PDB file of C-alpha atoms in Angstrom:
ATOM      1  CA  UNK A1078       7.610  29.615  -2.210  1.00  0.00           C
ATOM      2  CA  UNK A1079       8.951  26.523  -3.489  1.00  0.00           C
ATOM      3  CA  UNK A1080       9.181  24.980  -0.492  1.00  0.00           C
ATOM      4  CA  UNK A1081       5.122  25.428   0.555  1.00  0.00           C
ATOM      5  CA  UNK A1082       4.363  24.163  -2.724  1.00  0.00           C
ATOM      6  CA  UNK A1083       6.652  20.713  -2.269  1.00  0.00           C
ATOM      7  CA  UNK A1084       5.153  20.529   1.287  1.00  0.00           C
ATOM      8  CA  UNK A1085       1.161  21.351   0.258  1.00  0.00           C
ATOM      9  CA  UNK A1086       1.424  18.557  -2.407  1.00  0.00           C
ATOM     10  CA  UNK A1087       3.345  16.531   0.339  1.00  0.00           C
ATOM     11  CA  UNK A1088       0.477  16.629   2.261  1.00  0.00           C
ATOM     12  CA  UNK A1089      -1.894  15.559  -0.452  1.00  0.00           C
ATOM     13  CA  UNK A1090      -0.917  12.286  -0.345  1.00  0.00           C
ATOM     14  CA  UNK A1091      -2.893  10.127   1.003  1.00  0.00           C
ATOM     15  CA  UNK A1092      -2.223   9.330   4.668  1.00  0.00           C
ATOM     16  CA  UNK A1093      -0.840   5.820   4.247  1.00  0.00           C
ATOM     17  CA  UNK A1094       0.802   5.921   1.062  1.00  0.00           C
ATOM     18  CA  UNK A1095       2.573   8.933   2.225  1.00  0.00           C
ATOM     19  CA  UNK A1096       3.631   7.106   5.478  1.00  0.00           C
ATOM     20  CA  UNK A1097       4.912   4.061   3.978  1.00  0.00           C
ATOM     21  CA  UNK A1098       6.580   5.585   0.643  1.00  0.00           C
ATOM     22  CA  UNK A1099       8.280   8.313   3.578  1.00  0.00           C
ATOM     23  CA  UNK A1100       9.585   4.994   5.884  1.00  0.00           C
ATOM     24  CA  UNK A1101      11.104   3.740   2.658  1.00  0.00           C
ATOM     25  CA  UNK A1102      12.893   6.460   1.226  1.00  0.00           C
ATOM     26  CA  UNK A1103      14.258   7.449   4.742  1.00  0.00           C
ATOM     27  CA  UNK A1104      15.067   3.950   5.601  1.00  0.00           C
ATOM     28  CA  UNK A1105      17.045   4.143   1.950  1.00  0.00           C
ATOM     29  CA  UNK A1106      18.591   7.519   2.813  1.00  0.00           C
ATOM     30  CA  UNK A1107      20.130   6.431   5.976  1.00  0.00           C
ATOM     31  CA  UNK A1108      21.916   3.042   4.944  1.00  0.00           C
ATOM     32  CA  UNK A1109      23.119   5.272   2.467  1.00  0.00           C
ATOM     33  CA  UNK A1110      24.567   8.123   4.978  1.00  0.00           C
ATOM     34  CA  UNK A1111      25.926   4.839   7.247  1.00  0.00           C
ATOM     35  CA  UNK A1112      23.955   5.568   9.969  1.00  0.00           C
ATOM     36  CA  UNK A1113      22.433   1.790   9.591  1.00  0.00           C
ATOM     37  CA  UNK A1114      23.269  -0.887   8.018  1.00  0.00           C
ATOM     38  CA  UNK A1115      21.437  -3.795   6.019  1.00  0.00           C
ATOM     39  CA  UNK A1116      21.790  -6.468   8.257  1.00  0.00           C
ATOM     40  CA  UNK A1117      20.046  -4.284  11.150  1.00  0.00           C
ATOM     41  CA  UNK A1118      16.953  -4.636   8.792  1.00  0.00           C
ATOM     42  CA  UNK A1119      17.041  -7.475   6.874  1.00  0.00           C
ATOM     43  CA  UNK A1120      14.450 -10.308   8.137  1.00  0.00           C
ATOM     44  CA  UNK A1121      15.853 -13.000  10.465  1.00  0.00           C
ATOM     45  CA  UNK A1122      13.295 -15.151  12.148  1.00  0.00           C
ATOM     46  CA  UNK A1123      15.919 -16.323  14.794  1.00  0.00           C
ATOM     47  CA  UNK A1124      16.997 -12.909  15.815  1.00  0.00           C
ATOM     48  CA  UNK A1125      13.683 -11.968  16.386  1.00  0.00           C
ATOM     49  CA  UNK A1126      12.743 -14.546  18.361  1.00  0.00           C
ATOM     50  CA  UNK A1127      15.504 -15.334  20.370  1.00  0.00           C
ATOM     51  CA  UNK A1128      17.130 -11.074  20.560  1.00  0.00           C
ATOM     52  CA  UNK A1129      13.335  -9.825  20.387  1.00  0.00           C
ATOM     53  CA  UNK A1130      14.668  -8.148  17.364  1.00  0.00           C
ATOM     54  CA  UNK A1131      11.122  -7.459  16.404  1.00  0.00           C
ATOM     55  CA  UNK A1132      11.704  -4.148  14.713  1.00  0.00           C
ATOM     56  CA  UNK A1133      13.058  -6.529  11.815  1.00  0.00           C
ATOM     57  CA  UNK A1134       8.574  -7.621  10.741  1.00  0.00           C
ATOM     58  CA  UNK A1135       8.378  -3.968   9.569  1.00  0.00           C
ATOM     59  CA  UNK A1136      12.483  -3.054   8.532  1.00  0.00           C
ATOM     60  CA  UNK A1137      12.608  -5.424   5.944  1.00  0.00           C
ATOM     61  CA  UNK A1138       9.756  -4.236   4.341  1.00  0.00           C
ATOM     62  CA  UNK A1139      11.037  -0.783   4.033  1.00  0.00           C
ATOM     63  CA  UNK A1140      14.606  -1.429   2.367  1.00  0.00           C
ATOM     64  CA  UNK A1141      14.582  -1.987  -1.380  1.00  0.00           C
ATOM     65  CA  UNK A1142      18.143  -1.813  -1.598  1.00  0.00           C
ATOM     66  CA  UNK A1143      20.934   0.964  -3.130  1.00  0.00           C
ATOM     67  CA  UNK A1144      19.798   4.109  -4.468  1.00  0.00           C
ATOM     68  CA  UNK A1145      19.643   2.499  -8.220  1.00  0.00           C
ATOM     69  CA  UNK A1146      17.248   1.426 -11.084  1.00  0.00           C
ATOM     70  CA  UNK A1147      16.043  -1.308  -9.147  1.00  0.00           C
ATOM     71  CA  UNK A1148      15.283   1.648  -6.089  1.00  0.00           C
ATOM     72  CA  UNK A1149      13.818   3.798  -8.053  1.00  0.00           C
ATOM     73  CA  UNK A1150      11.456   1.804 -10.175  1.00  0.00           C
ATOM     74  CA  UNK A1151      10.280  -0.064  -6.970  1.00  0.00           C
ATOM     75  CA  UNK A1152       9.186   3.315  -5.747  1.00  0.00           C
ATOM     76  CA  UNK A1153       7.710   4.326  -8.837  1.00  0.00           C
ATOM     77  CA  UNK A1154       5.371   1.243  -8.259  1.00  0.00           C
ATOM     78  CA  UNK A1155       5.275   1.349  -4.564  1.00  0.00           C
ATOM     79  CA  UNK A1156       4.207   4.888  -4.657  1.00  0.00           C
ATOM     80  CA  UNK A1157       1.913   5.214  -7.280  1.00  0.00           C
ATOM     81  CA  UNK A1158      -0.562   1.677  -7.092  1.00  0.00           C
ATOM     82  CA  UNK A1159      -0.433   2.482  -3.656  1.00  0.00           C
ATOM     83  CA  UNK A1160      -1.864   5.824  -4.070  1.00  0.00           C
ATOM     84  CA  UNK A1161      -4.360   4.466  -6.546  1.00  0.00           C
ATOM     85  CA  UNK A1162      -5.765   2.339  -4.223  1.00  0.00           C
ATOM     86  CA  UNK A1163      -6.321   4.822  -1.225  1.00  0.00           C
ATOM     87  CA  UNK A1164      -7.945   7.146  -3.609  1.00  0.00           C
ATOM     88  CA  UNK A1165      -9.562   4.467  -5.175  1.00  0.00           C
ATOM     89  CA  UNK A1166     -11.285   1.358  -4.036  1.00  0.00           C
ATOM     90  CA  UNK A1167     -10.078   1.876  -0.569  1.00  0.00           C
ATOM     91  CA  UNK A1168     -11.621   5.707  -0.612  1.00  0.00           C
ATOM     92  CA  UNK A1169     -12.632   6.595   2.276  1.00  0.00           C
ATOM     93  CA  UNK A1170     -11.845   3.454   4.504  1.00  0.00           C
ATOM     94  CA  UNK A1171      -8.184   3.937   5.514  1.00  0.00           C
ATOM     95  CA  UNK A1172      -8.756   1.308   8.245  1.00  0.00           C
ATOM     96  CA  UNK A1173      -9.476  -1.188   6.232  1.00  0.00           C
ATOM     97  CA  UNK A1174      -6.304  -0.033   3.690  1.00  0.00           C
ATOM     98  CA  UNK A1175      -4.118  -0.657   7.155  1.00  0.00           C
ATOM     99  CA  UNK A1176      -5.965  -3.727   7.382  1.00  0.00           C
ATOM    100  CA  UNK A1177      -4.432  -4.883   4.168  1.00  0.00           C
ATOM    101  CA  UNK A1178      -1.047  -3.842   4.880  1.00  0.00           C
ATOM    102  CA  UNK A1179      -1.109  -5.926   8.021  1.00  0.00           C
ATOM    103  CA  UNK A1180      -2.915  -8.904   6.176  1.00  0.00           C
ATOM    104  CA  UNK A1181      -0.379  -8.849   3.317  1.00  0.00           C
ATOM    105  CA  UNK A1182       2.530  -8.480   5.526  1.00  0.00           C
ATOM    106  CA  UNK A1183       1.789 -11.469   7.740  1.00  0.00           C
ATOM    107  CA  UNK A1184       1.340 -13.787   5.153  1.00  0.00           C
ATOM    108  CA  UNK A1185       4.034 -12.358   3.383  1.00  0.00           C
ATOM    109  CA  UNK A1186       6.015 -12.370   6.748  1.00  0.00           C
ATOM    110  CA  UNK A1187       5.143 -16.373   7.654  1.00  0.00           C
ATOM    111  CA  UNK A1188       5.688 -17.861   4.184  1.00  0.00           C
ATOM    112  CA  UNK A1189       9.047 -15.832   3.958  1.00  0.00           C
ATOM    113  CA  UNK A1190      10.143 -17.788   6.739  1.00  0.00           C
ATOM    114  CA  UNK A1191       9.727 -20.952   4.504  1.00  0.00           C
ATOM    115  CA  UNK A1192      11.579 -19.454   1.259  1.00  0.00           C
ATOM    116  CA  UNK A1193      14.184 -17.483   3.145  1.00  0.00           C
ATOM    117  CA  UNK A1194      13.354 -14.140   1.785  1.00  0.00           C
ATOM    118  CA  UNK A1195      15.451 -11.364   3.970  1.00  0.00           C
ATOM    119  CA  UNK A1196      13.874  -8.397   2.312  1.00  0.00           C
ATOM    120  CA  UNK A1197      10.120  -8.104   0.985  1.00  0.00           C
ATOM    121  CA  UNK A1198       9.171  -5.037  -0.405  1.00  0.00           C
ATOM    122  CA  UNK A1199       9.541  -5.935  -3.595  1.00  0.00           C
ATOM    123  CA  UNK A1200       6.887  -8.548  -2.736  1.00  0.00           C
ATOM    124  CA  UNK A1201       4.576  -5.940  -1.277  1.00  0.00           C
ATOM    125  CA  UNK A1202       4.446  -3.730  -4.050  1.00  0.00           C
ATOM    126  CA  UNK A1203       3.883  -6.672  -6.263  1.00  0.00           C
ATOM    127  CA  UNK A1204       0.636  -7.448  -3.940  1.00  0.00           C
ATOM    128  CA  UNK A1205      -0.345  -3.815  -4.251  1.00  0.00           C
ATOM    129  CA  UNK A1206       0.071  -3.913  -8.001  1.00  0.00           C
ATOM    130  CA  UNK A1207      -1.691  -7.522  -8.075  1.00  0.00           C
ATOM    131  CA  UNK A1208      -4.931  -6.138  -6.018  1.00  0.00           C
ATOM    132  CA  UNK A1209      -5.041  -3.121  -7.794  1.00  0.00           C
ATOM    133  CA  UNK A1210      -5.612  -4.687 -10.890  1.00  0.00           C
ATOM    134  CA  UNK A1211      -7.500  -7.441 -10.402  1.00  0.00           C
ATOM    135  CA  UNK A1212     -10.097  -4.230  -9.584  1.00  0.00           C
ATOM    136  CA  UNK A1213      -9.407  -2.462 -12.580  1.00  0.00           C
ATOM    137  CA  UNK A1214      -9.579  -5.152 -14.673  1.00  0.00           C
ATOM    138  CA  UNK A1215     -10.470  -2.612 -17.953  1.00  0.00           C
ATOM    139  CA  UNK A1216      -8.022  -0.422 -17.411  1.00  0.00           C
ATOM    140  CA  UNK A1217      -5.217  -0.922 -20.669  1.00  0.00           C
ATOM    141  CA  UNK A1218      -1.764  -0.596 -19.866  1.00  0.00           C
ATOM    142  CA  UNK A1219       1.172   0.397 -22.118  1.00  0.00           C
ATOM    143  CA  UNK A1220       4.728  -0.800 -20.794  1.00  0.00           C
ATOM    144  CA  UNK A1221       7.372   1.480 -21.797  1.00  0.00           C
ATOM    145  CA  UNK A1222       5.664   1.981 -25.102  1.00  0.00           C
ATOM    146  CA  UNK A1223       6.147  -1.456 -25.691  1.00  0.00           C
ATOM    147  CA  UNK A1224       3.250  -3.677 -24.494  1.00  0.00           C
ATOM    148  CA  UNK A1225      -0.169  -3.392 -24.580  1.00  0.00           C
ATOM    149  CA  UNK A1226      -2.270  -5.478 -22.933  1.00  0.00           C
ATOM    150  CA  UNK A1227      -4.869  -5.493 -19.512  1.00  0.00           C
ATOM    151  CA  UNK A1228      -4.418  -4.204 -16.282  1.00  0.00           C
ATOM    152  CA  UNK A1229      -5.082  -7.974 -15.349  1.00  0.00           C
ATOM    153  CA  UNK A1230      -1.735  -8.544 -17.150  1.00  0.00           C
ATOM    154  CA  UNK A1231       0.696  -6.190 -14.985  1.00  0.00           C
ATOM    155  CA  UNK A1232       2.352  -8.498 -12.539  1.00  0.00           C
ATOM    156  CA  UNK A1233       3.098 -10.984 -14.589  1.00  0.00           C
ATOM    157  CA  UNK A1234       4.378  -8.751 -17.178  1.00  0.00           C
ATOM    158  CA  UNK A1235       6.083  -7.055 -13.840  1.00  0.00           C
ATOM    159  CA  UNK A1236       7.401 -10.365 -13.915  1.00  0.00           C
ATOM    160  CA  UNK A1237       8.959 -11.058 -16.438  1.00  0.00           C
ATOM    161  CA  UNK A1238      10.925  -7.909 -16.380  1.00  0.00           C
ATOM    162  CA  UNK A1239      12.528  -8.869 -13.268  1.00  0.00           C
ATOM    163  CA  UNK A1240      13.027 -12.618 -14.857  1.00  0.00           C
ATOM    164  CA  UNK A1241      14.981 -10.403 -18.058  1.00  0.00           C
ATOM    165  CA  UNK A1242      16.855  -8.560 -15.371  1.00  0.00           C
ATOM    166  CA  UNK A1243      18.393 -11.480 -13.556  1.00  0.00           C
ATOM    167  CA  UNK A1244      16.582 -11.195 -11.212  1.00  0.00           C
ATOM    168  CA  UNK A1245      14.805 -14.254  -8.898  1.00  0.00           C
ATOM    169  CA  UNK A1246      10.860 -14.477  -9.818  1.00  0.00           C
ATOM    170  CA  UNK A1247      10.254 -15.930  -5.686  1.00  0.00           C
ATOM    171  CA  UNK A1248       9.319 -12.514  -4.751  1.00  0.00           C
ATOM    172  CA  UNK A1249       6.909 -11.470  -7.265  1.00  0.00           C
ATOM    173  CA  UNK A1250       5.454 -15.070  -6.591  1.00  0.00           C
ATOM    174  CA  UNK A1251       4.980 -14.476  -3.275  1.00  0.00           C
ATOM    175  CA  UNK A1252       3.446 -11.157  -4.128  1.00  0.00           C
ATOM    176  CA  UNK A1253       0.823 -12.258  -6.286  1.00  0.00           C
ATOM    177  CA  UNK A1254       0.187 -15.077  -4.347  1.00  0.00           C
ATOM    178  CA  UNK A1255      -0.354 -12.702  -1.389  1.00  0.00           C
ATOM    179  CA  UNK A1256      -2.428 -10.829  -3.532  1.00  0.00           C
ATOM    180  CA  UNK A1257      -4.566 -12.989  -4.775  1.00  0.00           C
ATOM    181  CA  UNK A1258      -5.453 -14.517  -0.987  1.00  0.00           C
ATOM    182  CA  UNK A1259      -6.687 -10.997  -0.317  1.00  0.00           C
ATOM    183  CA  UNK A1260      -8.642 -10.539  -3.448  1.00  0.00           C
ATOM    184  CA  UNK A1261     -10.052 -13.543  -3.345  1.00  0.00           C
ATOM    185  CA  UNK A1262     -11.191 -13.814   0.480  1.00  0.00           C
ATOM    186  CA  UNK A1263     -12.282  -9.999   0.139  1.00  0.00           C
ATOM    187  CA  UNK A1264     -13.927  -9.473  -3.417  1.00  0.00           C
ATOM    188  CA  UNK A1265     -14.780 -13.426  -4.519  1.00  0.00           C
ATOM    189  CA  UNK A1266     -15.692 -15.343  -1.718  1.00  0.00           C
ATOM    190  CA  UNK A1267     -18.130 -12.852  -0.005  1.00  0.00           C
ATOM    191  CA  UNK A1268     -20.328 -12.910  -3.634  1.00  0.00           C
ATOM    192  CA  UNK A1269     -20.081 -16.888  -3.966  1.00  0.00           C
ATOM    193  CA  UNK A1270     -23.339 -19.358  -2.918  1.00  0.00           C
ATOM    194  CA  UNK A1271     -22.448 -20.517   0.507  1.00  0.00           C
ATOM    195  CA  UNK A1272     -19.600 -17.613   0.474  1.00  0.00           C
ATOM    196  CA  UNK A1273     -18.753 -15.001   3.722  1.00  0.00           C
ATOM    197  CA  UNK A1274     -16.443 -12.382   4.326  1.00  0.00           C
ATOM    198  CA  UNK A1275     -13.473 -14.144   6.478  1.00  0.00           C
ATOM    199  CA  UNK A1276     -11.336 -10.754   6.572  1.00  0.00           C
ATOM    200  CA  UNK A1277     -13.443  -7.828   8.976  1.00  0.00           C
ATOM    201  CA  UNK A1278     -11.494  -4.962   9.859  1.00  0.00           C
ATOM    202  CA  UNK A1279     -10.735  -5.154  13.615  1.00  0.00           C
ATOM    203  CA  UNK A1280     -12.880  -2.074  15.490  1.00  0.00           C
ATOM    204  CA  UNK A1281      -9.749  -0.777  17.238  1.00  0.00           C
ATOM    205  CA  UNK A1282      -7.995   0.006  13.628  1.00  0.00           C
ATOM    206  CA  UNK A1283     -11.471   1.600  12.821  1.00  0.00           C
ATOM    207  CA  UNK A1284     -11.507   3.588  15.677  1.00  0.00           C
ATOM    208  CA  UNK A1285      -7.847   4.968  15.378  1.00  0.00           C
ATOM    209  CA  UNK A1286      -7.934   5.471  11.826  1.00  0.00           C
ATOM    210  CA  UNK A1287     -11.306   6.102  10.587  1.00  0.00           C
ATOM    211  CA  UNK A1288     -13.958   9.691  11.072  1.00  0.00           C
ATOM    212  CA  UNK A1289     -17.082   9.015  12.412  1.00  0.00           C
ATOM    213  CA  UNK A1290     -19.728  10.162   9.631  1.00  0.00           C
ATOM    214  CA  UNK A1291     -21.602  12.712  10.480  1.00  0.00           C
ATOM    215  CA  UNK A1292     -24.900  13.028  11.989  1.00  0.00           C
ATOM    216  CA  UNK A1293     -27.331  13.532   9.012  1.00  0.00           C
ATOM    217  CA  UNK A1294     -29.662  14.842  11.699  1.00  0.00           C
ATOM    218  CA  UNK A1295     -27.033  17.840  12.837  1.00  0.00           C
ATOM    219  CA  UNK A1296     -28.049  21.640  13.101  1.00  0.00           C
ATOM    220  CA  UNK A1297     -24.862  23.317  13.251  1.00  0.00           C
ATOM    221  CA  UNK A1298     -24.924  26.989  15.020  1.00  0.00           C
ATOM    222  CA  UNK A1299     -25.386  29.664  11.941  1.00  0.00           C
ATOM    223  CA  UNK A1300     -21.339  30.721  13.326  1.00  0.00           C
ATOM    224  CA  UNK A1301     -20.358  27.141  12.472  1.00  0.00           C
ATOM    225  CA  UNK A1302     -21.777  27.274   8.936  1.00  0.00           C
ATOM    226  CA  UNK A1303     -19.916  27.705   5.793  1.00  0.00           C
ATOM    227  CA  UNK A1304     -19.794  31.626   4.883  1.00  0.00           C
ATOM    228  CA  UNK A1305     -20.707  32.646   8.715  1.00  0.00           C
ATOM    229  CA  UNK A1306     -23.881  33.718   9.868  1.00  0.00           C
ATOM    230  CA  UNK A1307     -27.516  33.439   7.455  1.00  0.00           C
ATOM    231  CA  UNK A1308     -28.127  36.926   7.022  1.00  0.00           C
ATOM    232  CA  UNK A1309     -30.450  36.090   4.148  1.00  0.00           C
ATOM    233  CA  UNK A1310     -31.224  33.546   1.578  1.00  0.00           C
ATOM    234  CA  UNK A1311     -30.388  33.920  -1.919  1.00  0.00           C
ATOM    235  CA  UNK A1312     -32.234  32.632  -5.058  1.00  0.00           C
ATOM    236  CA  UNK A1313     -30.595  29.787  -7.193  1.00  0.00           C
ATOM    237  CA  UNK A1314     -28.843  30.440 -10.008  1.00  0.00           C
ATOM    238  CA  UNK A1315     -31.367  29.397 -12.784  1.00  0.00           C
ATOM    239  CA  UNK A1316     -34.322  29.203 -10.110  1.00  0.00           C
TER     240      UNK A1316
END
């Protein structure tokens, strides 16, 4: 019993979150159980190019490091701005969400070359954080009961954390920088005089990941109807 419940709310995850928060904790598990190890993942320009060790553009997004604090409050993030996003401003248009991921991770991926990142999903969930709310921009946030301030607010205050932990502030940079690219080209530009929309969703991700809507003009057969066949038509309640 517990087991369908764990799976049905599983499977109410939104498709891509569930995919990408799944590739991360598995990634986790196994450097963990030694059946890989770090520098199989980690980002390595040279290796790529000259081995064709191209598995390492999506590895090094997936590996957050040991099963610790740091882990398990990247996750926390990861998972649930991600998730707010699908449900939210990206309702309904997952191929556009997988549009973002590959947007975000190429410009994460090329100026990583130039900082000499190895691992960025830090970075990414910083990005995810950063577009989420820049969109939510009313929302009020309370840090571990300590802060209060704007959703606006949350990667810097994100941070500064990581600057009180020791931690280097170059990949929550890069995030918000890569954020902010997106944001801007998708929700600024398009609404300025003279402005476009410079990011369109190519029709292939559209096709693979989006349902076509339904024909408004569609009769379906009375067997194909919700509750079966017409067998007589009922007054409304209060009609």
């Amino acid at each position: 019993m517990a087991y369908q419940t764990i799976r049905q709310e599983y499977l109410q995850i939104p498709v891509v979150t569930r995919a990408y928060t799944t590739a991360c904790v598995l990634t986790t598990a196994a450097v963990q159980l030694e059946l890989i190890t770090p520098f199989q993942l980690y980002f390595n320009p040279d290796l790529i190019l000259r081995n064709y060790q191209v598995w390492r553009l999506i590895t090094n997004f997936l590996f957050f490091g040991p099963v610790g604090f740091n882990f398990l409050f990247n996750m926390i993030f990861l998972y649930r701005y991600c998730r707010m996003l699908e449900e939210g401003s990206f309702r309904g248009r997952t191929a556009d969400f997988v549009f973002m991921f590959l947007f975000g991770g190429l410009l994460m991926t090329i100026f990583g070359t130039f900082v000499n990142l190895v691992f960025l999903g830090q970075a990414f969930t910083i990005m995810l954080v950063y577009i989420w709310s820049r969109r939510n921009p009313n929302v009020r946030m309370n840090f571990f009961g300590l802060l209060n301030f704007q959703a606006p607010f949350l990667p810097w205050v994100l941070m500064g954390f990581s600057l009180l932990l020791g931690n280097s502030i170059i990949v929550d940079l890069l995030g918000i920088a890569v954020g902010h690219v997106y944001y801007f080209l998708e929700d600024v530009f398009p609404n300025q005089p003279g402005g476009g929309r410079w990011l369109r969703t190519p029709s292939i991700l559209k096709m693979l990941f989006d349902t076509p809507e339904e024909d408004a003009n569609y009769n379906p057969l009375p067997e194909d109807r919700p509750g079966g066949f017409a067998w007589g038509e009922g007054q409304r309640l209060g009609g």
